[in-house]
C-alpha positions as YAML, in Angstrom:
chain: A
units: angstrom
residues:
- id: 1
  name: UNK
  ca: [168.58, -118.50, -69.67]
- id: 2
  name: UNK
  ca: [167.91, -115.86, -67.04]
- id: 3
  name: UNK
  ca: [169.75, -116.40, -63.71]
- id: 4
  name: UNK
  ca: [167.61, -117.42, -60.76]
- id: 5
  name: UNK
  ca: [166.49, -114.66, -58.42]
- id: 6
  name: UNK
  ca: [165.65, -115.13, -54.76]
- id: 7
  name: UNK
  ca: [162.31, -113.73, -53.67]
- id: 8
  name: UNK
  ca: [163.35, -113.40, -50.01]
- id: 9
  name: UNK
  ca: [165.98, -114.49, -47.48]
- id: 10
  name: UNK
  ca: [164.11, -117.71, -46.71]
- id: 11
  name: UNK
  ca: [164.23, -118.59, -50.43]
- id: 12
  name: UNK
  ca: [168.04, -118.19, -50.39]
- id: 13
  name: UNK
  ca: [168.41, -120.17, -47.14]
- id: 14
  name: UNK
  ca: [166.25, -123.04, -48.41]
- id: 15
  name: UNK
  ca: [168.37, -123.13, -51.56]
- id: 16
  name: UNK
  ca: [171.45, -123.71, -49.39]
- id: 17
  name: UNK
  ca: [169.92, -126.33, -47.06]
- id: 18
  name: UNK
  ca: [167.34, -127.80, -49.44]
- id: 19
  name: UNK
  ca: [167.10, -131.50, -50.09]
- id: 20
  name: UNK
  ca: [166.87, -134.44, -47.79]
- id: 21
  name: UNK
  ca: [170.42, -134.48, -46.41]
- id: 22
  name: UNK
  ca: [171.99, -131.04, -45.94]
- id: 23
  name: UNK
  ca: [170.28, -130.04, -42.70]
- id: 24
  name: UNK
  ca: [170.99, -133.49, -41.24]
- id: 25
  name: UNK
  ca: [174.68, -133.19, -42.15]
- id: 26
  name: UNK
  ca: [174.82, -129.70, -40.64]
- id: 27
  name: UNK
  ca: [173.24, -131.06, -37.47]
- id: 28
  name: UNK
  ca: [175.69, -133.98, -37.33]
- id: 29
  name: UNK
  ca: [178.62, -131.54, -37.56]
- id: 30
  name: UNK
  ca: [177.19, -129.44, -34.73]
- id: 31
  name: UNK
  ca: [179.48, -130.99, -32.09]
- id: 32
  name: UNK
  ca: [182.70, -130.81, -34.08]
- id: 33
  name: UNK
  ca: [184.68, -132.14, -37.05]
- id: 34
  name: UNK
  ca: [183.87, -135.58, -38.40]
- id: 35
  name: UNK
  ca: [185.42, -137.96, -40.88]
- id: 36
  name: UNK
  ca: [183.43, -139.20, -43.87]
- id: 37
  name: UNK
  ca: [182.64, -142.59, -42.32]
- id: 38
  name: UNK
  ca: [181.49, -140.98, -39.07]
- id: 39
  name: UNK
  ca: [179.18, -138.69, -41.00]
- id: 40
  name: UNK
  ca: [177.74, -141.58, -43.01]
- id: 41
  name: UNK
  ca: [176.95, -143.45, -39.79]
- id: 42
  name: UNK
  ca: [175.44, -140.31, -38.22]
- id: 43
  name: UNK
  ca: [173.14, -139.56, -41.16]
- id: 44
  name: UNK
  ca: [171.01, -142.66, -41.37]
- id: 45
  name: UNK
  ca: [170.14, -143.83, -44.88]
- id: 46
  name: UNK
  ca: [172.59, -141.74, -46.89]
- id: 47
  name: UNK
  ca: [174.86, -143.54, -49.38]
- id: 48
  name: UNK
  ca: [178.55, -142.72, -49.54]
- id: 49
  name: UNK
  ca: [178.14, -141.38, -53.08]
- id: 50
  name: UNK
  ca: [175.31, -139.05, -52.04]
- id: 51
  name: UNK
  ca: [177.18, -137.94, -48.92]
- id: 52
  name: UNK
  ca: [180.24, -136.94, -50.99]
- id: 53
  name: UNK
  ca: [178.06, -135.11, -53.52]
- id: 54
  name: UNK
  ca: [176.17, -133.18, -50.86]
- id: 55
  name: UNK
  ca: [179.38, -132.34, -48.95]
- id: 56
  name: UNK
  ca: [180.86, -130.89, -52.17]
- id: 57
  name: UNK
  ca: [177.78, -128.69, -52.61]
- id: 58
  name: UNK
  ca: [177.99, -127.57, -48.99]
- id: 59
  name: UNK
  ca: [181.69, -126.83, -49.38]
- id: 60
  name: UNK
  ca: [180.93, -124.73, -52.50]
- id: 61
  name: UNK
  ca: [178.32, -122.83, -50.45]
- id: 62
  name: UNK
  ca: [181.04, -122.24, -47.81]
- id: 63
  name: UNK
  ca: [179.03, -123.78, -44.96]
- id: 64
  name: UNK
  ca: [181.32, -126.82, -44.61]
- id: 65
  name: UNK
  ca: [185.12, -126.94, -44.55]
- id: 66
  name: UNK
  ca: [187.01, -129.96, -45.87]
- id: 67
  name: UNK
  ca: [190.46, -130.56, -44.44]
- id: 68
  name: UNK
  ca: [192.81, -133.16, -45.87]
- id: 69
  name: UNK
  ca: [195.50, -134.50, -43.57]
- id: 70
  name: UNK
  ca: [198.45, -135.75, -45.58]
- id: 71
  name: UNK
  ca: [199.03, -138.96, -43.68]
- id: 72
  name: UNK
  ca: [199.19, -142.60, -44.61]
- id: 73
  name: UNK
  ca: [196.41, -143.49, -45.07]
- id: 74
  name: UNK
  ca: [195.06, -140.02, -45.94]
- id: 75
  name: UNK
  ca: [192.48, -138.60, -43.55]
- id: 76
  name: UNK
  ca: [189.73, -136.11, -44.43]
- id: 77
  name: UNK
  ca: [187.65, -134.23, -41.87]
- id: 78
  name: UNK
  ca: [184.63, -132.03, -42.38]
- id: 79
  name: UNK
  ca: [183.66, -129.19, -40.07]
- id: 80
  name: UNK
  ca: [181.32, -126.22, -40.04]
- id: 81
  name: UNK
  ca: [182.60, -122.88, -41.23]
- id: 82
  name: UNK
  ca: [181.51, -119.80, -39.25]
- id: 83
  name: UNK
  ca: [178.75, -119.36, -41.85]
- id: 84
  name: UNK
  ca: [177.67, -122.98, -41.36]
- id: 85
  name: UNK
  ca: [177.68, -122.58, -37.58]
- id: 86
  name: UNK
  ca: [175.39, -119.54, -37.88]
- id: 87
  name: UNK
  ca: [173.09, -121.51, -40.18]
- id: 88
  name: UNK
  ca: [173.01, -124.33, -37.61]
- id: 89
  name: UNK
  ca: [172.02, -121.79, -34.94]
- id: 90
  name: UNK
  ca: [169.11, -120.75, -37.16]
- id: 91
  name: UNK
  ca: [168.09, -124.41, -37.55]
- id: 92
  name: UNK
  ca: [168.09, -124.89, -33.77]
- id: 93
  name: UNK
  ca: [164.56, -123.52, -33.38]
- id: 94
  name: UNK
  ca: [163.36, -125.73, -36.24]
- id: 95
  name: UNK
  ca: [164.96, -128.76, -34.57]
- id: 96
  name: UNK
  ca: [163.32, -127.91, -31.26]
- id: 97
  name: UNK
  ca: [159.94, -127.59, -32.95]
- id: 98
  name: UNK
  ca: [160.48, -130.97, -34.60]
- id: 99
  name: UNK
  ca: [161.43, -132.59, -31.28]
- id: 100
  name: UNK
  ca: [158.34, -131.18, -29.59]
- id: 101
  name: UNK
  ca: [156.05, -132.40, -32.37]
- id: 102
  name: UNK
  ca: [157.86, -135.50, -33.65]
- id: 103
  name: UNK
  ca: [155.50, -138.10, -32.18]
- id: 104
  name: UNK
  ca: [152.38, -136.38, -33.54]
- id: 105
  name: UNK
  ca: [154.00, -135.83, -36.95]
- id: 106
  name: UNK
  ca: [155.15, -139.46, -37.07]
- id: 107
  name: UNK
  ca: [151.69, -140.69, -36.09]
- id: 108
  name: UNK
  ca: [149.97, -138.63, -38.80]
- id: 109
  name: UNK
  ca: [152.46, -139.74, -41.44]
- id: 110
  name: UNK
  ca: [152.67, -143.37, -40.37]
- id: 111
  name: UNK
  ca: [156.38, -143.11, -39.52]
- id: 112
  name: UNK
  ca: [158.20, -144.58, -36.53]
- id: 113
  name: UNK
  ca: [159.88, -141.86, -34.43]
- id: 114
  name: UNK
  ca: [163.49, -142.58, -33.53]
- id: 115
  name: UNK
  ca: [164.03, -143.70, -29.93]
- id: 116
  name: UNK
  ca: [165.07, -140.90, -27.61]
- id: 117
  name: UNK
  ca: [168.65, -141.01, -26.35]
...
């Protein structure tokens, strides 16, 4: 089988953040390191199994760093790598666009927008 080729930079970026959860996890890590449980609570609707799977993919793509603290009980924290932080900066404009248009998008799609904080 021939290896996949990217047609442009956007194709490569979408491959890294594609799927339902990756961009939301990146956004959740925007303010600093988080433990697995914190991430699961921050990313509404994700199962623990899916969260772990997606975090492993993101770690392999070097956008998330996993740090294990050898304590009792063991503690694991996830944080953005410099590459992940740059990717989050690129997503900022997309997030702003979504905020500006969320109510109209939700209305057209029959979805309830989340309450503003």
